[in-house]
PDB file of N, CA and C in Angstrom:
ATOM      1  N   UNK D 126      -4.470  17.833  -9.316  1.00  0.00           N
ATOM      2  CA  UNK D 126      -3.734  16.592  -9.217  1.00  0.00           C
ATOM      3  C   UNK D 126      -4.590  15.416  -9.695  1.00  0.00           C
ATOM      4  N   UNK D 127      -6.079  15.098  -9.567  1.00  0.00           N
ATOM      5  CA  UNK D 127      -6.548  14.133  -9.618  1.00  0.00           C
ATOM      6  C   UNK D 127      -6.975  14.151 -10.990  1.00  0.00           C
ATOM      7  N   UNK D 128      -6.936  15.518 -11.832  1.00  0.00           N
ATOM      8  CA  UNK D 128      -6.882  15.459 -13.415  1.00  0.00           C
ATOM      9  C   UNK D 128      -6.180  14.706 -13.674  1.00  0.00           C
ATOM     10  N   UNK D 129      -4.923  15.013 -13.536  1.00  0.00           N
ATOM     11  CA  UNK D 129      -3.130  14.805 -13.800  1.00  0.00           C
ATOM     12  C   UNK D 129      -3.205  13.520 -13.792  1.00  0.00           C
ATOM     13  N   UNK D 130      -3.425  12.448 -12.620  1.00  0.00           N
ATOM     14  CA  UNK D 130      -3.706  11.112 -12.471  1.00  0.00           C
ATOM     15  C   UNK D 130      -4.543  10.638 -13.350  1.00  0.00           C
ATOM     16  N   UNK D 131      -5.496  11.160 -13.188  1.00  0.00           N
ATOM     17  CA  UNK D 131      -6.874  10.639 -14.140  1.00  0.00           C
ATOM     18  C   UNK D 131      -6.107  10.921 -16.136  1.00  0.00           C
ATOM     19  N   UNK D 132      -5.539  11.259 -16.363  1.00  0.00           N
ATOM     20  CA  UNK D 132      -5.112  11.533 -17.733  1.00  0.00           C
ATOM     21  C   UNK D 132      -3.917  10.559 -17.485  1.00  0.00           C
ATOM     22  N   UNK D 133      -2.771  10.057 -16.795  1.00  0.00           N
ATOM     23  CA  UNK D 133      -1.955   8.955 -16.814  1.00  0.00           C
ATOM     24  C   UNK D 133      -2.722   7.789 -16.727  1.00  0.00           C
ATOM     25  N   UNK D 134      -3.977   7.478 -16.078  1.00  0.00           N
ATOM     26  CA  UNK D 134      -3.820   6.544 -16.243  1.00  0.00           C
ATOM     27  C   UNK D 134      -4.971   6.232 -17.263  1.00  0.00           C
ATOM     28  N   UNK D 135      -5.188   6.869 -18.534  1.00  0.00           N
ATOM     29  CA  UNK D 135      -5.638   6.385 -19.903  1.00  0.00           C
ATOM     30  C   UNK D 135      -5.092   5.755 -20.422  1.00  0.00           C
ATOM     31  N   UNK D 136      -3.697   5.403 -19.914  1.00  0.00           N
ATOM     32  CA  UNK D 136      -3.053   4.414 -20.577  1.00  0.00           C
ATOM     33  C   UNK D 136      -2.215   3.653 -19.897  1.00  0.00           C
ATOM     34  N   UNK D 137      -2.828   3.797 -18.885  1.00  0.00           N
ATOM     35  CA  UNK D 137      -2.339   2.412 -17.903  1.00  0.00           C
ATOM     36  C   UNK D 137      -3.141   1.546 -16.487  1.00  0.00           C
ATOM     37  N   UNK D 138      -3.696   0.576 -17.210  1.00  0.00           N
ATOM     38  CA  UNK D 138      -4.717   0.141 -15.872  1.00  0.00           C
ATOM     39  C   UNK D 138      -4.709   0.419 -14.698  1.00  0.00           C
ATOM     40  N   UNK D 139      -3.310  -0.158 -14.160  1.00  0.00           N
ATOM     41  CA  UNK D 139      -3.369  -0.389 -13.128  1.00  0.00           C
ATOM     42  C   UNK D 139      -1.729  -0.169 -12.852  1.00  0.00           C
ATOM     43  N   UNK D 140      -1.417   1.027 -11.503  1.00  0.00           N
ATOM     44  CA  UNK D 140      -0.434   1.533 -11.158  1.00  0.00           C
ATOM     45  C   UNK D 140       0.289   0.641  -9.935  1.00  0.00           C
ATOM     46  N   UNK D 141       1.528   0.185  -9.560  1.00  0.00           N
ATOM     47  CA  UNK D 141       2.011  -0.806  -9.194  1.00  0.00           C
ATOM     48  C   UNK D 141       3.409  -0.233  -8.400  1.00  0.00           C
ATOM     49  N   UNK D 142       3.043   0.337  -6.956  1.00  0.00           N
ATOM     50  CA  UNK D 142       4.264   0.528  -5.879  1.00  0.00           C
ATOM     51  C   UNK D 142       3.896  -0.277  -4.518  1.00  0.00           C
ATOM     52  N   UNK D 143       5.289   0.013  -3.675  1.00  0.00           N
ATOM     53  CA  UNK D 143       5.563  -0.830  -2.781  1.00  0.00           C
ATOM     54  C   UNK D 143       4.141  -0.038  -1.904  1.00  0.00           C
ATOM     55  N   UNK D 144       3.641  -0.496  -0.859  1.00  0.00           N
ATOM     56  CA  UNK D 144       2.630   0.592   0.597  1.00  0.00           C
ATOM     57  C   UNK D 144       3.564   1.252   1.148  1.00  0.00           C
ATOM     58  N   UNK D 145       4.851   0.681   1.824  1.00  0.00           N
ATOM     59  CA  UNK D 145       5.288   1.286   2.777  1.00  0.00           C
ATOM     60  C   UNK D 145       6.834   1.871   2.569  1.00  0.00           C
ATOM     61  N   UNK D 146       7.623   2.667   3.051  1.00  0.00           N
ATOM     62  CA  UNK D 146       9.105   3.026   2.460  1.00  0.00           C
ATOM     63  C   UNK D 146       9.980   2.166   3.713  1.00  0.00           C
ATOM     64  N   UNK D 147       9.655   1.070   4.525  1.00  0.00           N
ATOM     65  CA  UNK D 147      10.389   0.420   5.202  1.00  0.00           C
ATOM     66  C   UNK D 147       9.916  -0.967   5.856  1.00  0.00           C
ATOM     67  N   UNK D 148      10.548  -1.470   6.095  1.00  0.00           N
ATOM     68  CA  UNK D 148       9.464  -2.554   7.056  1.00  0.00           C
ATOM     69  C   UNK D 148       8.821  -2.428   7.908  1.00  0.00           C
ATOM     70  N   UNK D 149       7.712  -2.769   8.462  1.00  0.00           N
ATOM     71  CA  UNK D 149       6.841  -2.406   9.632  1.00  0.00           C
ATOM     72  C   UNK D 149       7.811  -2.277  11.110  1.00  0.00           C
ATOM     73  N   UNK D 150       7.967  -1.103  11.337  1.00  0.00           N
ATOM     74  CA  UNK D 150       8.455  -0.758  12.498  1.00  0.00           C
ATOM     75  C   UNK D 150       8.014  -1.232  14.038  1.00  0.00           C
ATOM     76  N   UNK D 151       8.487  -1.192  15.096  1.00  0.00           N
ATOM     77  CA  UNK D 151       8.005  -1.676  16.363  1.00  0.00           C
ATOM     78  C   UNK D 151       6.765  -0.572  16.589  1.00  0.00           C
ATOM     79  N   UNK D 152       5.969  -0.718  17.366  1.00  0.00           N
ATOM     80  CA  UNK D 152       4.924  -0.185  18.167  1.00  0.00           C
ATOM     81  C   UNK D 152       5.445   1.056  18.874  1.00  0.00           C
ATOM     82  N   UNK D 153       5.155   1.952  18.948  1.00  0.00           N
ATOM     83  CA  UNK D 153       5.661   3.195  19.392  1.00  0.00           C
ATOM     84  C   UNK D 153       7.141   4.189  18.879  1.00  0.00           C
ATOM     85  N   UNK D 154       7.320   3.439  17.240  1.00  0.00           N
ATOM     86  CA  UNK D 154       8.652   4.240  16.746  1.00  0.00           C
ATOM     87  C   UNK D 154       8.008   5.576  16.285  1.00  0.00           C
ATOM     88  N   UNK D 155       6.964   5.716  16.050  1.00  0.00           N
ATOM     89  CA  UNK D 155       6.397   7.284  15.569  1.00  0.00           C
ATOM     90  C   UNK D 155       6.039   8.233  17.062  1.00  0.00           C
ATOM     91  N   UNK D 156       6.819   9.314  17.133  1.00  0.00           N
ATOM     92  CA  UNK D 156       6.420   9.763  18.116  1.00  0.00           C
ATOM     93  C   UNK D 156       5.722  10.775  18.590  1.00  0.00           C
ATOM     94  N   UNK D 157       3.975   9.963  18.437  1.00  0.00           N
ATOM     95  CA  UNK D 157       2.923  10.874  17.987  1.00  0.00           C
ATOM     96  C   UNK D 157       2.438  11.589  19.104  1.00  0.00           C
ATOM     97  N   UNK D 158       2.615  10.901  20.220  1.00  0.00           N
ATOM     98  CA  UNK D 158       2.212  11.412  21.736  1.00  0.00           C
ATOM     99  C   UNK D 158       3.250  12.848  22.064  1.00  0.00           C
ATOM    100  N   UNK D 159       4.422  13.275  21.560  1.00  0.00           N
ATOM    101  CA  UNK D 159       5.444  14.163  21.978  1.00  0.00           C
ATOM    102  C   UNK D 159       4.666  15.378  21.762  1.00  0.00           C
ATOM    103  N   UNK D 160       5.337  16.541  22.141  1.00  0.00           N
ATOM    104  CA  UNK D 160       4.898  17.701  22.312  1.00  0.00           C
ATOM    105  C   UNK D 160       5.044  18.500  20.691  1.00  0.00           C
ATOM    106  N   UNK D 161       6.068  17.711  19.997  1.00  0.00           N
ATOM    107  CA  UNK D 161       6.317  17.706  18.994  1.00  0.00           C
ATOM    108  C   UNK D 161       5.938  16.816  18.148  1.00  0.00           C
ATOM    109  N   UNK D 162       4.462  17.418  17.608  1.00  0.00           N
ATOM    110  CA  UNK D 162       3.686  16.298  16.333  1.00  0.00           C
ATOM    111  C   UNK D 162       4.355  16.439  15.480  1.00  0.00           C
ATOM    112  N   UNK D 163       4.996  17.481  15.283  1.00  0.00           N
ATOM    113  CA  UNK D 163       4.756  17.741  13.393  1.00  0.00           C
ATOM    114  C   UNK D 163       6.691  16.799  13.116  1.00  0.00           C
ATOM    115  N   UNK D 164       7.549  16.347  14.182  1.00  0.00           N
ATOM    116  CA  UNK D 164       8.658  15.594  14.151  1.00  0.00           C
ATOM    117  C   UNK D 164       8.323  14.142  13.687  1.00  0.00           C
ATOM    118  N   UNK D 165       6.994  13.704  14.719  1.00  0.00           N
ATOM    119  CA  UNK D 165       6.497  12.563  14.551  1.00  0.00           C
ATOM    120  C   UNK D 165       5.751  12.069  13.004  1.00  0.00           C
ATOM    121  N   UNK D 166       4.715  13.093  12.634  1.00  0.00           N
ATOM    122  CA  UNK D 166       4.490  13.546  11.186  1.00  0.00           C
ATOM    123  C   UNK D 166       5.334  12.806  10.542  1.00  0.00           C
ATOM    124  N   UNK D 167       6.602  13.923  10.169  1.00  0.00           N
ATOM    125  CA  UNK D 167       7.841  13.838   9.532  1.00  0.00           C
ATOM    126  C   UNK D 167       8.199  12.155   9.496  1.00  0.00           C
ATOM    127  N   UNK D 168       8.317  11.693  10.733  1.00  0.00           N
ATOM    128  CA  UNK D 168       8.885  10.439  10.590  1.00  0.00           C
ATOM    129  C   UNK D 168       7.776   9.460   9.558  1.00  0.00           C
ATOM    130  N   UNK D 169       6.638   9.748  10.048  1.00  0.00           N
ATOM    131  CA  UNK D 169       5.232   9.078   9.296  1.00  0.00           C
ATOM    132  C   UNK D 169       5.231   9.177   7.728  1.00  0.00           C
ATOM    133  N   UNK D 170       5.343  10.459   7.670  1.00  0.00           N
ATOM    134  CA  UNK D 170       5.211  10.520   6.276  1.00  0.00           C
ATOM    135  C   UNK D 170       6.495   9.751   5.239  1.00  0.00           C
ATOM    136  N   UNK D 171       7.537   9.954   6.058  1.00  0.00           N
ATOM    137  CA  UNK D 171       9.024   8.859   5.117  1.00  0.00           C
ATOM    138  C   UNK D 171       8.753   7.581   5.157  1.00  0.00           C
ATOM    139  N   UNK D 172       7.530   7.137   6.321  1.00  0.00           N
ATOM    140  CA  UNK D 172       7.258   5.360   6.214  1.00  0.00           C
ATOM    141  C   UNK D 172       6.104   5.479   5.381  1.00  0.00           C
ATOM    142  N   UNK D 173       5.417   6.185   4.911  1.00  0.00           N
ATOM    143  CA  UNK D 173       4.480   6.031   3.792  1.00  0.00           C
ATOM    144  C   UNK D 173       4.266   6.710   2.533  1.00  0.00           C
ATOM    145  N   UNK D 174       5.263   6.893   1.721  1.00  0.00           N
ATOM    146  CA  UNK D 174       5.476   8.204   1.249  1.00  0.00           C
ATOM    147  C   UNK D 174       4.788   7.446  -0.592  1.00  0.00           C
ATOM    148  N   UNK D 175       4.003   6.478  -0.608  1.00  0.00           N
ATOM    149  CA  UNK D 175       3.175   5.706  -1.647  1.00  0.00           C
ATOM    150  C   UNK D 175       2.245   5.899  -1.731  1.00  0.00           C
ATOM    151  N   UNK D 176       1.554   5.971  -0.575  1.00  0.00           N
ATOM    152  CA  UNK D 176       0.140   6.189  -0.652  1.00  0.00           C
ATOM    153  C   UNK D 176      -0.571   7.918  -0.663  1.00  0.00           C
ATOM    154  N   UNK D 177       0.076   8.758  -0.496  1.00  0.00           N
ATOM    155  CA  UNK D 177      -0.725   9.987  -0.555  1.00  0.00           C
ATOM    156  C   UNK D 177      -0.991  10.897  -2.125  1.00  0.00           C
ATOM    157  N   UNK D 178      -0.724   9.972  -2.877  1.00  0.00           N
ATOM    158  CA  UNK D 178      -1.243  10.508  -4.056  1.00  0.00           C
ATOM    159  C   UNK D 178      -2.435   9.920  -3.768  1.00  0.00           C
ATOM    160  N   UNK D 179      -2.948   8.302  -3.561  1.00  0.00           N
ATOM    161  CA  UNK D 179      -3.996   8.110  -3.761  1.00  0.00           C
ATOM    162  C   UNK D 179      -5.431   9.011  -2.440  1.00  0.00           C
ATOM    163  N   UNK D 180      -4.601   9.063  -1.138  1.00  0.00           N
ATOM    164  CA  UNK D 180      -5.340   9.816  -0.374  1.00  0.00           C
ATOM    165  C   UNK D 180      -6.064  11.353  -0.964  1.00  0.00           C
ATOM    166  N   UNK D 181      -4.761  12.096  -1.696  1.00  0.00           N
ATOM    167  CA  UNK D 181      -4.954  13.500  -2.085  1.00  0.00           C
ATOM    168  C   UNK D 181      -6.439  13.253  -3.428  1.00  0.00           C
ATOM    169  N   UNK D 182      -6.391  12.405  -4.147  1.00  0.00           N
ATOM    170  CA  UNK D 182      -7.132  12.510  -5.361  1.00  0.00           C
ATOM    171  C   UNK D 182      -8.175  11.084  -5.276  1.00  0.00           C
ATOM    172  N   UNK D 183      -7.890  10.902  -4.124  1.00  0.00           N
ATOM    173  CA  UNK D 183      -9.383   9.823  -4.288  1.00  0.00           C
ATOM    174  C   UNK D 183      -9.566   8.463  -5.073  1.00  0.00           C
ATOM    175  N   UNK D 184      -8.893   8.217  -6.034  1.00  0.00           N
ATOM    176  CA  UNK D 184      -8.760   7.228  -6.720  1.00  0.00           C
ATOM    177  C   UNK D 184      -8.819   5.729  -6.102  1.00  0.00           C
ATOM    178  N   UNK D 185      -8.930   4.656  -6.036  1.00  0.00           N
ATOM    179  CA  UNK D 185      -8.853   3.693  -5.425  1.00  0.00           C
ATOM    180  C   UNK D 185      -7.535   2.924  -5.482  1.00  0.00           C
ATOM    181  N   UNK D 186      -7.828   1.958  -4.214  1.00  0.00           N
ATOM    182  CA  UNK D 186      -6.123   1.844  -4.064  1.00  0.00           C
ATOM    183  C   UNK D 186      -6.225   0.854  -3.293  1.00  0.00           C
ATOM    184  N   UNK D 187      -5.370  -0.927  -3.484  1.00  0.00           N
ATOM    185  CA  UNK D 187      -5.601  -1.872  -2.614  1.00  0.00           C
ATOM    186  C   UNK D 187      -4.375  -2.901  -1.751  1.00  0.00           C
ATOM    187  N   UNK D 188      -4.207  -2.627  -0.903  1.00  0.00           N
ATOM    188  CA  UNK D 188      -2.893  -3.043  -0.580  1.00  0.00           C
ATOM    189  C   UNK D 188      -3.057  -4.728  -0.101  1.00  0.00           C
ATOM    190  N   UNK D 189      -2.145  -5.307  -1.167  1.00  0.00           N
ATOM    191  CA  UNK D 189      -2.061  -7.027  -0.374  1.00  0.00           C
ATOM    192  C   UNK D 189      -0.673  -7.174  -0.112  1.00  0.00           C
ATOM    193  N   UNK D 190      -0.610  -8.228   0.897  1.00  0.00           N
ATOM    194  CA  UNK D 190       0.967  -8.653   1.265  1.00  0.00           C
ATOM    195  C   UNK D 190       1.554  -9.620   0.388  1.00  0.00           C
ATOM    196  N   UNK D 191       2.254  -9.264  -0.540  1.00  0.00           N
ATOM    197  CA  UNK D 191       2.982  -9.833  -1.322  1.00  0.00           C
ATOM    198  C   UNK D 191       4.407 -10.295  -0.909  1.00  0.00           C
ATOM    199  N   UNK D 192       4.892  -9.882  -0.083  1.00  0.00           N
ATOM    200  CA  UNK D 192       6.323  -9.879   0.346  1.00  0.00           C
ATOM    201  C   UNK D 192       6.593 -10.252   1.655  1.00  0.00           C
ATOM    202  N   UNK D 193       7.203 -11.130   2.221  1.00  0.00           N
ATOM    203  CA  UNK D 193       7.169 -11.117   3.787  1.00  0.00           C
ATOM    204  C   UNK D 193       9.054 -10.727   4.093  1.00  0.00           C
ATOM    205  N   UNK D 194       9.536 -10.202   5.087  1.00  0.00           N
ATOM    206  CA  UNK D 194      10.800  -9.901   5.593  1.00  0.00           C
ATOM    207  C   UNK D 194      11.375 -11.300   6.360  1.00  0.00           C
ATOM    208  N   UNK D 195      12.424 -11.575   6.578  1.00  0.00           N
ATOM    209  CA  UNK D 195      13.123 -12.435   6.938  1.00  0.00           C
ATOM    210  C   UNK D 195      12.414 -12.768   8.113  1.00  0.00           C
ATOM    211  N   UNK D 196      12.008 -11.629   9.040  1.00  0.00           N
ATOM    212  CA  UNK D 196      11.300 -12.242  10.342  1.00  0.00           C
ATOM    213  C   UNK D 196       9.642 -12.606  10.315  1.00  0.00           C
ATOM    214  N   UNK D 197       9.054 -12.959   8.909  1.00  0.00           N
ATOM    215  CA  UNK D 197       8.114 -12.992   8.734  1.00  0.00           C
ATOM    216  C   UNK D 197       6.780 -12.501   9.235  1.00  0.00           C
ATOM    217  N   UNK D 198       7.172 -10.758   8.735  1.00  0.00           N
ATOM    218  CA  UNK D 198       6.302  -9.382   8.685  1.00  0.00           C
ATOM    219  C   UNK D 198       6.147  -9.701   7.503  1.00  0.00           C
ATOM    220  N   UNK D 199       4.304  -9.092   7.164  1.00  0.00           N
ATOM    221  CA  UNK D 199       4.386  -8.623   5.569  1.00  0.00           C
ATOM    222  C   UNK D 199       4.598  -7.225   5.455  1.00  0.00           C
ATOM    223  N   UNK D 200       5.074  -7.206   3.979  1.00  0.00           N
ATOM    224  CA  UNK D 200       5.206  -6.445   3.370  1.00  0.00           C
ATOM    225  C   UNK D 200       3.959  -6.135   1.896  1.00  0.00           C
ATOM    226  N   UNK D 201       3.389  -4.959   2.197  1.00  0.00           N
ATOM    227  CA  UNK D 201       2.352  -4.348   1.293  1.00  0.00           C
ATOM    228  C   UNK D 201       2.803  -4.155   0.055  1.00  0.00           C
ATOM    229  N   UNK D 202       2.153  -4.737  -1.399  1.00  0.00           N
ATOM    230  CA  UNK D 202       2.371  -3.992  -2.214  1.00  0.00           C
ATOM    231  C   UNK D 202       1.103  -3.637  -2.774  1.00  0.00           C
ATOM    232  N   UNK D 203       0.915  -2.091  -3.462  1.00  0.00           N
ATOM    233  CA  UNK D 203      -0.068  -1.219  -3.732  1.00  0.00           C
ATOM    234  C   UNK D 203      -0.493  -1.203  -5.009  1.00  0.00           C
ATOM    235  N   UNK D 204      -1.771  -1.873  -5.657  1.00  0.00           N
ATOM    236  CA  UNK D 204      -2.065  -1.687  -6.609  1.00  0.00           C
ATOM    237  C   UNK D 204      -3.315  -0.328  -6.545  1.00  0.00           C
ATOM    238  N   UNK D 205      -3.172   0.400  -7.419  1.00  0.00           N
ATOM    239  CA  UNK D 205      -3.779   1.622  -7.907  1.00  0.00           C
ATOM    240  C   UNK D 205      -4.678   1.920  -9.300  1.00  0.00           C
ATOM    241  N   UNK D 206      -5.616   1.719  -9.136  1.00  0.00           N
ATOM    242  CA  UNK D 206      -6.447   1.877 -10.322  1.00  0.00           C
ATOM    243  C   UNK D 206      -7.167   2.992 -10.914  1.00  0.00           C
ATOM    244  N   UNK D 207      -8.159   3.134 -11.746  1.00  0.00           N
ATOM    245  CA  UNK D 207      -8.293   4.288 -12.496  1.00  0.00           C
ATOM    246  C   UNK D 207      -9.820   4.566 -11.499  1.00  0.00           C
ATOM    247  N   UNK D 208     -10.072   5.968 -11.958  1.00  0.00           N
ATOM    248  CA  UNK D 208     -11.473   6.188 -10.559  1.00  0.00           C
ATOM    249  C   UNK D 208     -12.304   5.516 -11.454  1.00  0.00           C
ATOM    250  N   UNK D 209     -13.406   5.063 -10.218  1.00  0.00           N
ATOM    251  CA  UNK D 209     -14.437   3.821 -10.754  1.00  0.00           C
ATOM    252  C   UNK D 209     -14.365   2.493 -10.674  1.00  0.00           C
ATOM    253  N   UNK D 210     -12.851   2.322 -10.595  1.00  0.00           N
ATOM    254  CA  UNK D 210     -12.537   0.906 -10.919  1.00  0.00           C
ATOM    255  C   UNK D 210     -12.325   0.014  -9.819  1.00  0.00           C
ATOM    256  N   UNK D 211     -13.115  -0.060  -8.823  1.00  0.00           N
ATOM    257  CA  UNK D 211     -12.740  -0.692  -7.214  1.00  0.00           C
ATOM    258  C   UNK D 211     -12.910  -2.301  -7.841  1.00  0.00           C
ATOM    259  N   UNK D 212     -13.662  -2.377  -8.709  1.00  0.00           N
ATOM    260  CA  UNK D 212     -13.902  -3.972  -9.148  1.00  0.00           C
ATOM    261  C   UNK D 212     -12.457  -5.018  -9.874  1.00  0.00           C
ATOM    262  N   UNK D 213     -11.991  -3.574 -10.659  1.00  0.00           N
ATOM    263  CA  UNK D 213     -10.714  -4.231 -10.654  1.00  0.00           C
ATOM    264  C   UNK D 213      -9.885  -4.704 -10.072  1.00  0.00           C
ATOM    265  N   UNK D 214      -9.274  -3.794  -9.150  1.00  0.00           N
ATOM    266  CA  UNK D 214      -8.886  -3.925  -8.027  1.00  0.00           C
ATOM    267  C   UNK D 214      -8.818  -5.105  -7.006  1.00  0.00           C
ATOM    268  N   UNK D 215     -10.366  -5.428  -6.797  1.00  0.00           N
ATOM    269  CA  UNK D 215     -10.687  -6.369  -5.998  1.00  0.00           C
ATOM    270  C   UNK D 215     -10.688  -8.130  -6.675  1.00  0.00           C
ATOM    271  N   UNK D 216     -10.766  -8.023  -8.354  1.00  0.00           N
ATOM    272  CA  UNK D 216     -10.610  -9.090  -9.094  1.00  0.00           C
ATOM    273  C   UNK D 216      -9.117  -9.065  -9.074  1.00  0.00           C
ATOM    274  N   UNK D 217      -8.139  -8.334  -8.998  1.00  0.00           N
ATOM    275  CA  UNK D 217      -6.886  -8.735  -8.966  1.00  0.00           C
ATOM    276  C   UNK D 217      -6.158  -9.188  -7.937  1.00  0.00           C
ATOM    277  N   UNK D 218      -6.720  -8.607  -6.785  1.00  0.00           N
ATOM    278  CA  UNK D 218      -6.632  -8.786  -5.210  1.00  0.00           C
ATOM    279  C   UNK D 218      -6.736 -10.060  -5.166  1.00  0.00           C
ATOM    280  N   UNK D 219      -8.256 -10.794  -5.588  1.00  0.00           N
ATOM    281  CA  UNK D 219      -8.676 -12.428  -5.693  1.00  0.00           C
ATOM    282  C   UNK D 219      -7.778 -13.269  -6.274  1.00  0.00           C
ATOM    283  N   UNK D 220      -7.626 -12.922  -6.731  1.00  0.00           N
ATOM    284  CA  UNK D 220      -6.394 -13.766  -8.330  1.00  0.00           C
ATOM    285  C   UNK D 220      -5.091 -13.620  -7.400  1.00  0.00           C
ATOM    286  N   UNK D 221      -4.273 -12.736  -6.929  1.00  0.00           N
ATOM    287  CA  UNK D 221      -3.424 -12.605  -6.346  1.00  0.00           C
ATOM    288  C   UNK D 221      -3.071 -13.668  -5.052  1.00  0.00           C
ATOM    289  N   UNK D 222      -4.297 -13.527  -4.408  1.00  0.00           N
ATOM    290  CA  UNK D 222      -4.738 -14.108  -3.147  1.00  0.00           C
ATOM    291  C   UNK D 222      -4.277 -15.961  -3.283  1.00  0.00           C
ATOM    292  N   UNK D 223      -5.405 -16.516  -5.090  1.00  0.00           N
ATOM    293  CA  UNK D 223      -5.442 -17.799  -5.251  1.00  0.00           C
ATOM    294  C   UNK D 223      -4.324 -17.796  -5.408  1.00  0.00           C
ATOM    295  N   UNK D 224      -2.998 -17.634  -6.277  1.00  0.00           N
ATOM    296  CA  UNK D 224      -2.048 -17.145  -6.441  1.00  0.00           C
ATOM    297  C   UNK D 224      -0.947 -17.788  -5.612  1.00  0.00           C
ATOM    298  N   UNK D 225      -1.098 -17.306  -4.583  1.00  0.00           N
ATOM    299  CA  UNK D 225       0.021 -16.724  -3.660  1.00  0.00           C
ATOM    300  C   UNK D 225      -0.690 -16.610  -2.133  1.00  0.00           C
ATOM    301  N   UNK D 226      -1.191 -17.464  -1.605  1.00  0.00           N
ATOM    302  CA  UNK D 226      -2.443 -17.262  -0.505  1.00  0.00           C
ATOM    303  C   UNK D 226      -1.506 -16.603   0.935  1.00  0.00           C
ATOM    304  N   UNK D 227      -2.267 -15.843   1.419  1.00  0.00           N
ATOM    305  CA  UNK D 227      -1.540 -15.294   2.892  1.00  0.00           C
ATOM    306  C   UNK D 227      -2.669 -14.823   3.879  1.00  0.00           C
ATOM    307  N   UNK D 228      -3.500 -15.992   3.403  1.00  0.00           N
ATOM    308  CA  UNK D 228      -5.080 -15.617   5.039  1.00  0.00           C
ATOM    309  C   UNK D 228      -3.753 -16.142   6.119  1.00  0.00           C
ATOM    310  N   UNK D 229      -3.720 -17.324   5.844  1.00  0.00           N
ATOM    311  CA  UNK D 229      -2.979 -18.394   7.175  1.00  0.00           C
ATOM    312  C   UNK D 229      -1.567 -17.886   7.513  1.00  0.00           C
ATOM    313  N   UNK D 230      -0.933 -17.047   7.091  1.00  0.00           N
ATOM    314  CA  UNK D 230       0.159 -16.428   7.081  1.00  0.00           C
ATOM    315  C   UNK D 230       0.571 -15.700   8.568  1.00  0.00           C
ATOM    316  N   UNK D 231       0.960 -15.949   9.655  1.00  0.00           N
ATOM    317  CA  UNK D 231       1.626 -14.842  10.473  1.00  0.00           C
ATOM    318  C   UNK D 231       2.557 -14.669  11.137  1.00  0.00           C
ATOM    319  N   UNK D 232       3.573 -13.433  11.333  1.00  0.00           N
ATOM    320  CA  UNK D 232       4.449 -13.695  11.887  1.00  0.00           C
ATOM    321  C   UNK D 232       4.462 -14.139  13.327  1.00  0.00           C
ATOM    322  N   UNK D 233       5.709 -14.816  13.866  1.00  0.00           N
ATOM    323  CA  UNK D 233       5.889 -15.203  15.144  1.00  0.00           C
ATOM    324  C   UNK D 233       6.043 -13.912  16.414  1.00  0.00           C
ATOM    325  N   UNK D 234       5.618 -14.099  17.163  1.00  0.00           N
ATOM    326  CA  UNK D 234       5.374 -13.017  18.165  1.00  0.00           C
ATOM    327  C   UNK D 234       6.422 -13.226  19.066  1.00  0.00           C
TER     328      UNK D 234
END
């Protein structure tokens, strides 16, 4: 797999999906404590189903909040770069940041 990746992205810097497959859920919707992990799993893996290419093959991978939801949660989006390239990454992260700033950003509790 991390060939496979590593040969796509010769021709493409930098790979560009959402982090998560939903909005950040409440505190205890995964139900990892049950007697039944591998249900809880299941649910886990459909709220992150972006990121395990980069887990499986190592490549680097940087998530900023680009997006916030009506109740002002962010929302992750995932830039993905070629192996080696954490510098990129982190220069686009910066630029993004001046950009579009979200240190001071949080939702209401």
């Amino acid at each position: 797999m991390a060939r496979a990746v590593a040969a796509w992205h010769a021709d493409h810097d930098v790979w560009l999906t959402p982090t998560l497959g939903a909005p950040p859920p409440r505190n205890g919707s995964f139900p990892l404590d049950s007697e039944d992990v591998a249900a809880g799993f299941g649910a886990m893996t459909d709220y992150v189903p972006f990121t395990a290419i980069q887990n499986a093959t190592g490549q680097p991978a940087i998530n900023v909040p680009l997006w916030w939801t009506p109740e002002g949660l962010p929302m992750g989006t995932q830039f993905v770069g070629r192996f080696g390239e954490e510098a990129l990454l982190l220069q686009l992260a910066a630029q993004l940041e001046e950009a579009q700033p979200w240190f001071g950003r949080r939702p209401a509790l």
